XYZ file of N, CA, C and O in Angstrom:
636
model
N -13.412 93.664 29.085
C -14.778 93.204 29.798
C -14.786 91.746 29.964
O -15.340 91.126 30.834
N -14.228 91.137 28.801
C -14.402 89.602 28.774
C -13.590 88.981 29.889
O -14.091 88.032 30.472
N -12.448 89.526 30.203
C -11.551 88.959 31.108
C -12.277 88.975 32.759
O -12.245 88.222 33.422
N -12.841 90.186 32.796
C -13.618 90.427 34.104
C -14.795 89.480 34.337
O -14.749 88.914 35.232
N -15.487 89.204 33.234
C -16.613 88.105 33.269
C -16.102 86.683 33.652
O -16.611 85.977 34.364
N -14.925 86.530 32.918
C -14.271 85.154 33.230
C -13.727 84.943 34.569
O -13.944 84.091 35.307
N -13.201 86.181 35.287
C -12.661 86.136 36.558
C -13.815 86.016 37.439
O -13.846 85.292 38.583
N -14.947 86.626 37.207
C -16.294 86.463 38.090
C -16.796 85.115 38.043
O -17.038 84.641 39.210
N -16.655 84.527 36.902
C -17.292 83.314 36.794
C -16.419 82.212 37.529
O -16.933 81.437 38.173
N -15.146 82.517 37.608
C -14.303 81.610 38.212
C -14.448 81.740 39.738
O -14.473 80.755 40.611
N -14.655 82.935 40.171
C -14.849 83.384 41.629
C -16.045 82.615 42.024
O -16.094 82.009 43.159
N -17.132 82.722 41.280
C -18.438 82.075 41.676
C -18.265 80.630 41.772
O -18.904 79.944 42.565
N -17.711 79.952 40.719
C -17.477 78.631 40.725
C -16.691 78.169 41.913
O -16.845 77.192 42.577
N -15.623 78.870 42.340
C -14.809 78.498 43.532
C -15.578 78.601 44.715
O -15.547 77.789 45.690
N -16.348 79.673 44.759
C -17.311 79.672 46.076
C -18.317 78.782 46.074
O -18.587 78.170 47.206
N -18.993 78.131 44.989
C -19.812 77.177 45.013
C -19.275 75.857 45.468
O -19.713 74.929 46.113
N -18.030 75.760 45.030
C -17.364 74.379 45.413
C -16.900 74.489 46.930
O -16.969 73.417 47.513
N -16.519 75.613 47.457
C -16.327 75.734 48.992
C -17.500 75.421 49.564
O -17.480 74.690 50.536
N -18.703 75.994 49.295
C -19.962 75.638 49.899
C -20.468 74.293 49.790
O -20.646 73.632 50.952
N -20.098 73.580 48.551
C -20.271 72.025 48.642
C -19.328 71.224 49.283
O -19.855 70.345 50.210
N -18.184 71.828 49.570
C -17.184 71.115 50.403
C -17.630 71.115 51.745
O -17.380 70.130 52.548
N -18.003 72.357 52.310
C -18.538 72.426 53.678
C -19.743 71.558 53.916
O -19.967 70.926 54.971
N -20.718 71.443 52.872
C -21.889 70.673 53.048
C -21.611 69.266 53.283
O -22.185 68.520 54.036
N -20.356 68.813 52.630
C -20.078 67.295 52.643
C -18.979 66.930 53.553
O -18.468 65.830 53.734
N -18.458 68.053 54.215
C -17.372 67.805 55.208
C -17.748 67.003 56.565
O -18.915 67.107 56.879
N -17.091 65.982 56.812
C -17.445 65.325 58.060
C -17.572 66.207 59.308
O -16.640 67.135 59.480
N -18.528 66.027 60.108
C -18.787 66.665 61.289
C -18.006 66.150 62.452
O -17.661 65.031 62.488
N -17.691 67.086 63.361
C -16.974 66.577 64.610
C -17.998 65.670 65.322
O -19.111 66.134 65.615
N -17.638 64.621 65.913
C -18.405 63.775 66.796
C -18.575 64.384 68.076
O -17.840 65.190 68.566
N -19.702 64.131 68.695
C -19.835 64.643 70.098
C -19.898 63.524 71.141
O -19.995 62.436 70.890
N -19.482 63.982 72.168
C -19.389 62.994 73.558
C -20.336 63.660 74.478
O -20.325 64.884 74.684
N -21.164 62.881 75.087
C -22.187 63.514 76.063
C -22.220 62.740 77.377
O -22.254 61.583 77.350
N -21.811 63.274 78.528
C -21.519 64.686 78.681
C -20.177 64.848 78.392
O -19.266 64.177 78.338
N -19.693 66.135 78.047
C -18.310 66.484 77.723
C -17.398 66.461 79.042
O -16.258 66.270 78.993
N -18.059 66.708 80.190
C -17.222 66.871 81.433
C -17.914 66.048 82.554
O -19.233 66.078 82.503
N -17.258 65.273 83.434
C -17.974 64.494 84.414
C -16.824 64.507 85.736
O -15.763 64.720 85.567
N -17.493 64.276 86.708
C -16.764 64.384 88.032
C -16.880 62.830 88.580
O -17.924 62.286 88.582
N -15.732 62.545 89.385
C -15.648 61.263 89.898
C -14.879 61.446 91.238
O -13.955 62.158 91.296
N -15.212 60.616 92.258
C -14.387 60.669 93.414
C -13.482 59.532 93.500
O -13.837 58.439 93.036
N -12.154 59.798 93.669
C -11.147 58.766 93.406
C -10.365 58.698 94.778
O -10.242 59.533 95.477
N -9.868 57.313 94.991
C -9.026 56.999 96.035
C -7.547 56.627 95.392
O -7.537 55.650 94.746
N -6.614 57.342 95.885
C -5.206 57.301 95.285
C -4.279 56.765 96.295
O -3.075 57.043 96.244
N -4.856 55.967 97.203
C -3.980 55.414 98.259
C -3.368 56.471 99.048
O -3.782 57.462 99.474
N -1.995 56.261 99.401
C -1.224 57.243 100.239
C -1.075 58.503 99.503
O -0.539 59.555 100.175
N -1.388 58.665 98.294
C -1.306 60.020 97.638
C -2.369 60.845 97.671
O -2.500 62.037 97.175
N -3.442 60.265 98.305
C -4.547 61.150 98.552
C -5.834 60.701 97.907
O -5.868 59.585 97.355
N -6.813 61.633 97.585
C -7.983 61.166 96.913
C -9.067 62.254 96.993
O -8.915 63.333 97.969
N -10.148 62.218 96.355
C -11.183 63.214 96.206
C -11.704 63.322 94.826
O -11.540 62.504 94.012
N -12.213 64.463 94.751
C -13.014 64.623 93.478
C -12.036 64.991 92.243
O -10.871 65.603 92.420
N -12.281 64.385 91.123
C -11.496 64.654 89.810
C -12.446 64.859 88.684
O -13.553 64.400 88.645
N -12.065 65.901 87.905
C -12.789 66.292 86.771
C -12.206 65.646 85.441
O -11.087 65.631 85.228
N -13.195 65.011 84.724
C -12.778 64.299 83.472
C -13.416 65.144 82.174
O -14.608 65.308 82.414
N -12.628 65.289 81.381
C -13.075 66.056 80.257
C -12.893 65.193 79.030
O -11.640 64.862 78.768
N -13.865 64.806 78.242
C -13.772 64.085 77.036
C -13.905 64.829 75.697
O -14.877 65.564 75.642
N -13.363 64.467 74.732
C -13.421 64.969 73.323
C -13.540 63.760 72.474
O -12.966 62.652 72.736
N -14.141 63.957 71.221
C -14.040 62.945 70.160
C -13.884 63.429 68.901
O -14.600 64.639 68.356
N -13.161 62.663 67.909
C -13.117 63.008 66.564
C -13.196 61.721 65.851
O -12.184 61.009 65.738
N -14.234 61.416 65.289
C -14.409 59.994 64.727
C -14.244 58.883 65.708
O -14.924 58.993 66.764
N -13.386 57.988 65.496
C -13.230 56.907 66.518
C -11.982 57.219 67.452
O -11.892 56.483 68.340
N -11.434 58.336 67.317
C -10.416 58.863 68.230
C -10.904 59.730 69.240
O -11.812 60.595 68.968
N -10.576 59.478 70.629
C -11.047 60.190 71.595
C -9.921 60.453 72.578
O -8.932 59.917 72.586
N -10.249 61.586 73.339
C -9.140 61.921 74.343
C -9.899 62.274 75.678
O -11.141 62.671 75.751
N -9.208 62.055 76.655
C -9.841 62.362 78.034
C -8.728 63.029 78.753
O -7.537 62.442 78.903
N -8.827 64.136 79.497
C -7.980 64.871 80.329
C -8.556 64.923 81.718
O -9.779 64.907 81.986
N -7.619 64.540 82.685
C -8.080 64.468 84.117
C -7.403 65.672 85.027
O -6.239 65.792 84.723
N -8.239 66.227 85.806
C -7.686 67.293 86.595
C -8.260 67.127 88.019
O -9.339 66.846 88.192
N -7.454 67.223 89.043
C -7.833 66.976 90.546
C -6.826 67.849 91.345
O -5.666 67.803 91.246
N -7.394 68.622 92.335
C -6.605 69.318 93.284
C -6.505 68.278 94.543
O -5.812 68.847 95.464
N -7.116 67.336 94.616
C -7.052 66.302 95.557
C -5.821 65.632 95.659
O -5.374 65.117 96.798
N -5.100 65.453 94.593
C -3.769 64.706 94.601
C -2.840 65.931 94.034
O -3.363 66.549 92.973
N -1.729 66.157 94.557
C -0.914 67.203 94.135
C 0.418 66.626 93.914
O 0.816 65.539 94.209
N 1.110 67.425 93.055
C 2.495 66.943 92.630
C 3.514 67.014 93.909
O 3.555 67.970 94.543
N 4.022 65.811 94.252
C 4.980 65.789 95.439
C 6.376 66.553 95.181
O 7.016 66.916 96.173
N 6.508 66.677 94.025
C 7.851 67.412 93.502
C 7.580 68.213 92.270
O 6.555 67.816 91.618
N 8.395 69.021 91.786
C 8.329 69.604 90.500
C 8.440 68.663 89.450
O 9.264 67.834 89.333
N 7.610 68.749 88.510
C 7.336 67.829 87.079
C 7.487 68.579 86.093
O 6.790 69.557 85.854
N 8.279 68.196 85.104
C 8.351 68.789 83.808
C 7.265 68.581 82.901
O 6.412 67.480 83.070
N 7.011 69.379 81.733
C 5.883 69.189 80.905
C 6.135 67.877 80.227
O 7.212 67.547 79.934
N 4.995 67.193 80.131
C 4.998 65.854 79.328
C 6.031 64.810 79.927
O 6.523 63.963 79.166
N 6.051 64.848 81.222
C 6.929 63.881 81.914
C 6.326 62.705 82.522
O 7.035 61.837 83.052
N 4.977 62.759 82.622
C 4.274 61.612 83.320
C 3.662 60.650 82.165
O 3.277 61.074 81.175
N 3.874 59.354 82.526
C 3.302 58.235 81.713
C 1.899 57.938 82.316
O 1.922 57.442 83.493
N 0.798 58.270 81.563
C -0.440 57.957 82.282
C -1.258 57.002 81.480
O -1.259 56.924 80.057
N -2.125 56.155 82.173
C -2.876 55.131 81.518
C -4.315 55.281 82.431
O -4.436 54.813 83.627
N -5.296 55.439 81.647
C -6.755 55.515 82.206
C -7.525 54.490 81.506
O -7.704 54.351 80.434
N -8.034 53.465 82.393
C -8.751 52.356 81.825
C -10.188 52.619 82.305
O -10.544 52.744 83.539
N -11.174 52.869 81.442
C -12.580 52.876 81.717
C -13.271 51.639 81.238
O -12.984 50.953 80.390
N -14.328 51.491 81.894
C -15.372 50.356 81.792
C -16.444 50.698 80.836
O -17.030 51.635 80.941
N -16.653 49.718 79.847
C -17.592 49.870 78.985
C -18.922 49.290 79.413
O -18.953 48.349 80.048
N -20.018 50.109 79.145
C -21.443 49.567 79.740
C -21.778 48.155 79.274
O -22.394 47.372 79.919
N -21.275 47.685 78.005
C -21.643 46.523 77.463
C -20.623 45.444 77.533
O -20.558 44.438 77.122
N -19.644 45.666 78.656
C -18.588 44.845 78.978
C -17.301 45.187 78.270
O -17.239 45.895 77.179
N -16.257 44.788 78.906
C -14.753 45.220 78.421
C -14.489 46.546 78.973
O -15.114 47.165 79.842
N -13.195 46.963 78.406
C -12.591 48.253 78.853
C -12.117 48.927 77.662
O -11.834 48.328 76.588
N -11.759 50.255 77.850
C -11.196 51.033 76.897
C -10.132 51.833 77.568
O -10.294 52.314 78.665
N -8.799 51.646 77.057
C -7.622 52.284 77.897
C -7.134 53.587 76.941
O -7.028 53.596 75.795
N -7.046 54.619 77.835
C -6.505 55.994 77.198
C -5.176 56.023 77.741
O -4.874 55.934 78.977
N -4.129 56.358 76.810
C -2.822 56.513 77.273
C -2.151 57.689 76.781
O -2.542 58.266 75.825
N -1.191 58.179 77.442
C -0.329 59.269 77.022
C 0.724 59.805 77.790
O 0.664 59.408 79.021
N 1.515 60.739 77.427
C 2.492 61.264 78.170
C 2.484 62.863 78.191
O 3.402 63.604 78.387
N 1.170 63.282 78.159
C 0.892 64.780 78.236
C 0.357 65.266 79.609
O -0.253 64.584 80.176
N 1.152 66.095 80.016
C 0.741 67.002 81.300
C 1.398 68.305 81.278
O 2.550 68.446 80.651
N 0.960 69.262 81.977
C 1.603 70.502 81.947
C 2.712 70.298 82.993
O 2.771 69.527 83.870
N 3.635 71.336 83.015
C 4.636 71.490 83.970
C 3.975 71.814 85.310
O 2.947 72.526 85.377
N 4.549 71.170 86.509
C 3.797 71.248 87.695
C 4.787 71.598 88.643
O 5.853 71.019 88.770
N 4.599 72.623 89.573
C 5.484 72.750 90.825
C 5.023 71.839 91.969
O 3.877 71.328 91.959
N 5.904 71.684 92.932
C 5.446 70.950 94.126
C 4.137 71.522 94.597
O 4.047 72.901 94.919
N 3.210 70.706 94.959
C 1.925 71.154 95.423
C 0.802 71.479 94.476
O -0.289 71.820 94.879
N 1.159 71.583 93.147
C 0.244 71.831 92.168
C -0.822 70.687 92.010
O -0.428 69.480 92.218
N -1.987 71.141 91.649
C -3.010 70.064 91.345
C -2.474 69.231 90.227
O -1.816 69.722 89.211
N -2.890 67.899 90.240
C -2.420 66.888 89.229
C -3.230 67.044 88.074
O -4.659 67.165 88.133
N -2.644 67.059 86.804
C -3.446 67.143 85.579
C -2.614 66.266 84.609
O -1.422 66.361 84.506
N -3.442 65.317 83.928
C -2.844 64.625 82.895
C -3.720 64.668 81.692
O -4.946 64.671 81.835
N -3.155 64.517 80.718
C -3.960 64.466 79.354
C -3.747 65.752 78.429
O -3.040 66.621 78.860
N -4.124 65.608 77.267
C -5.187 64.555 76.903
C -4.460 63.330 76.527
O -3.450 63.149 76.040
N -5.186 62.354 77.104
C -4.905 60.892 76.797
C -5.596 60.447 75.729
O -6.828 60.657 75.573
N -5.033 59.636 74.888
C -5.807 59.147 73.697
C -6.035 57.819 73.646
O -5.470 56.859 74.247
N -7.361 57.426 73.157
C -7.915 56.103 73.008
C -8.821 56.033 71.786
O -9.141 57.080 71.063
N -9.320 54.855 71.518
C -10.306 54.590 70.439
C -11.555 54.168 70.963
O -11.626 53.303 71.886
N -12.542 54.810 70.445
C -14.018 54.453 70.754
C -14.798 54.137 69.407
O -14.391 54.465 68.398
N -15.835 53.492 69.830
C -16.853 53.003 68.528
C -18.001 53.920 69.005
O -18.556 54.143 70.187
N -18.914 54.090 67.748
C -20.170 54.727 68.000
C -21.080 54.052 69.120
O -21.245 52.996 69.040
N -21.606 54.798 70.101
C -22.353 54.313 71.102
C -21.723 53.745 72.170
O -22.242 53.436 73.249
N -20.284 53.712 72.344
C -19.823 53.388 73.414
C -20.079 54.312 74.645
O -20.251 55.405 74.544
N -20.308 53.574 75.859
C -20.753 54.215 77.013
C -19.615 53.869 77.944
O -19.524 52.646 78.449
N -18.741 54.861 78.528
C -17.619 54.681 79.152
C -17.749 55.104 80.526
O -18.195 56.364 80.827
N -17.291 54.575 81.603
C -17.509 54.858 82.997
C -16.171 54.761 83.753
O -15.405 53.638 83.592
N -15.731 55.640 84.670
C -14.464 55.471 85.306
C -14.701 54.715 86.527
O -13.647 54.007 86.855
N -15.905 54.370 87.054
C -15.967 53.618 88.045
C -15.830 51.952 87.755
O -16.575 51.619 86.768
N -14.878 51.335 88.484
C -14.553 50.109 87.992
C -13.175 49.995 87.263
O -12.680 48.915 86.975
N -12.753 51.222 86.789
C -11.523 51.337 86.115
C -10.598 51.721 86.977
O -10.555 51.897 88.136
N -9.366 52.172 86.314
C -8.078 52.633 87.048
C -7.484 53.781 86.250
O -7.516 53.872 85.136
N -6.877 54.681 87.107
C -5.932 55.653 86.582
C -4.509 55.316 87.143
O -4.340 55.258 88.376
N -3.394 55.264 86.200
C -2.106 54.888 86.654
C -1.320 55.938 86.182
O -1.272 56.129 84.872
N -0.625 56.584 86.979
C 0.453 57.756 86.608
C 1.769 57.409 87.085
O 1.982 57.183 88.389
N 2.758 57.369 86.256
C 4.096 57.090 86.511
C 5.076 58.177 86.390
O 4.915 58.754 85.144
N 5.732 58.699 87.383
C 6.803 59.725 87.324
C 8.038 59.146 87.395
O 8.273 58.143 88.378
N 8.933 59.585 86.820
C 10.471 59.187 86.764
C 10.520 57.749 86.509
O 11.736 57.267 86.891
N 9.687 56.990 85.838
C 9.950 55.663 85.647
C 9.741 54.719 86.761
O 9.749 53.616 86.585
N 9.514 55.108 87.940
C 9.484 54.214 88.997
C 8.369 54.413 90.076
O 8.059 53.652 91.121
N 8.009 55.883 90.165
C 6.851 56.191 91.166
C 5.601 56.038 90.393
O 5.378 56.817 89.448
N 4.680 55.042 90.923
C 3.406 54.989 90.177
C 2.438 55.289 91.195
O 2.264 54.623 92.318
N 1.465 55.960 90.792
C 0.229 56.272 91.517
C -0.969 55.733 90.984
O -1.075 55.742 89.758
N -1.587 54.707 91.645
C -2.756 54.197 91.184
C -4.110 54.782 91.831
O -4.218 54.706 93.110
N -4.997 55.198 90.917
C -6.372 55.652 91.612
C -7.434 54.947 91.052
O -7.520 54.493 89.927
N -8.515 54.652 91.890
C -9.626 53.980 91.549
C -10.859 54.884 92.066
O -10.775 55.509 93.044
N -11.859 54.650 91.117
C -13.150 55.535 91.428
C -13.831 54.937 92.541
O -13.905 53.729 92.715
N -14.374 55.760 93.694
C -15.064 55.170 94.707
C -16.670 55.057 94.366
O -17.306 54.564 95.234
N -17.037 55.604 93.203
C -18.476 55.509 93.016
C -18.634 56.020 91.413
O -17.699 56.414 90.862
N -19.814 55.830 90.885
C -20.098 56.171 89.384
C -19.765 57.684 89.248
O -19.898 58.508 90.324
N -19.387 58.072 87.934
C -19.092 59.388 87.684
C -20.546 60.218 87.514
O -21.363 59.588 87.195
N -20.380 61.491 87.746
C -21.581 62.325 87.606
C -21.268 63.427 86.576
O -20.208 63.923 86.460
N -22.289 63.723 85.737
C -23.546 63.117 85.786
C -23.873 61.826 85.160
O -25.121 61.512 85.354
N -22.889 61.281 84.648
C -23.068 59.882 84.092
C -22.025 59.437 83.247
O -21.048 60.265 83.101
N -22.014 58.263 82.547
C -21.141 57.745 81.922
C -20.862 58.686 80.523
O -21.876 59.445 80.044
N -19.644 58.658 79.849
C -19.375 59.299 78.731
C -20.096 58.437 77.465
O -19.650 57.256 77.499
N -21.012 59.027 76.713
C -21.369 58.265 75.665
C -21.022 58.890 74.303
O -21.137 60.149 74.182
N -20.238 58.104 73.486
C -19.693 58.580 72.251
C -20.449 58.390 71.085
O -21.135 57.382 70.918
N -20.475 59.313 70.202
C -21.172 59.210 68.975
C -20.608 58.259 67.870
O -19.530 58.125 67.943
């Protein structure tokens, strides 16, 4: 009986530690809005609406871009594009998100890049309008897109 009480005590102590651990665990930071739309001009490669999705964990943030207005001119392998998204900070300056993440795309598929990684500070307000997206395929084909107006419903604000 004594062994059972000892085991029960250990279980209760472990449970209490787990609850305390959850109470003091860092919470995931939020970005608001999580998704925004922007109209972009990509020169001879096309243009139109693009959806930006942002996430945040502490000072690390990612942005994924998806648009059916620009399509893959040829088949592209997974993680074969080099992408750089520069966003404008409301208080001046820029933040750049970079990466080589993309799904495999067949000719004519909608362009998707990301998640692209960057560093943000609490309170950063980032807007695509005034920035650029550069996507390079095969090391020499570069598509440069610029927003034609502010993103909706508004800039990304990071915690």
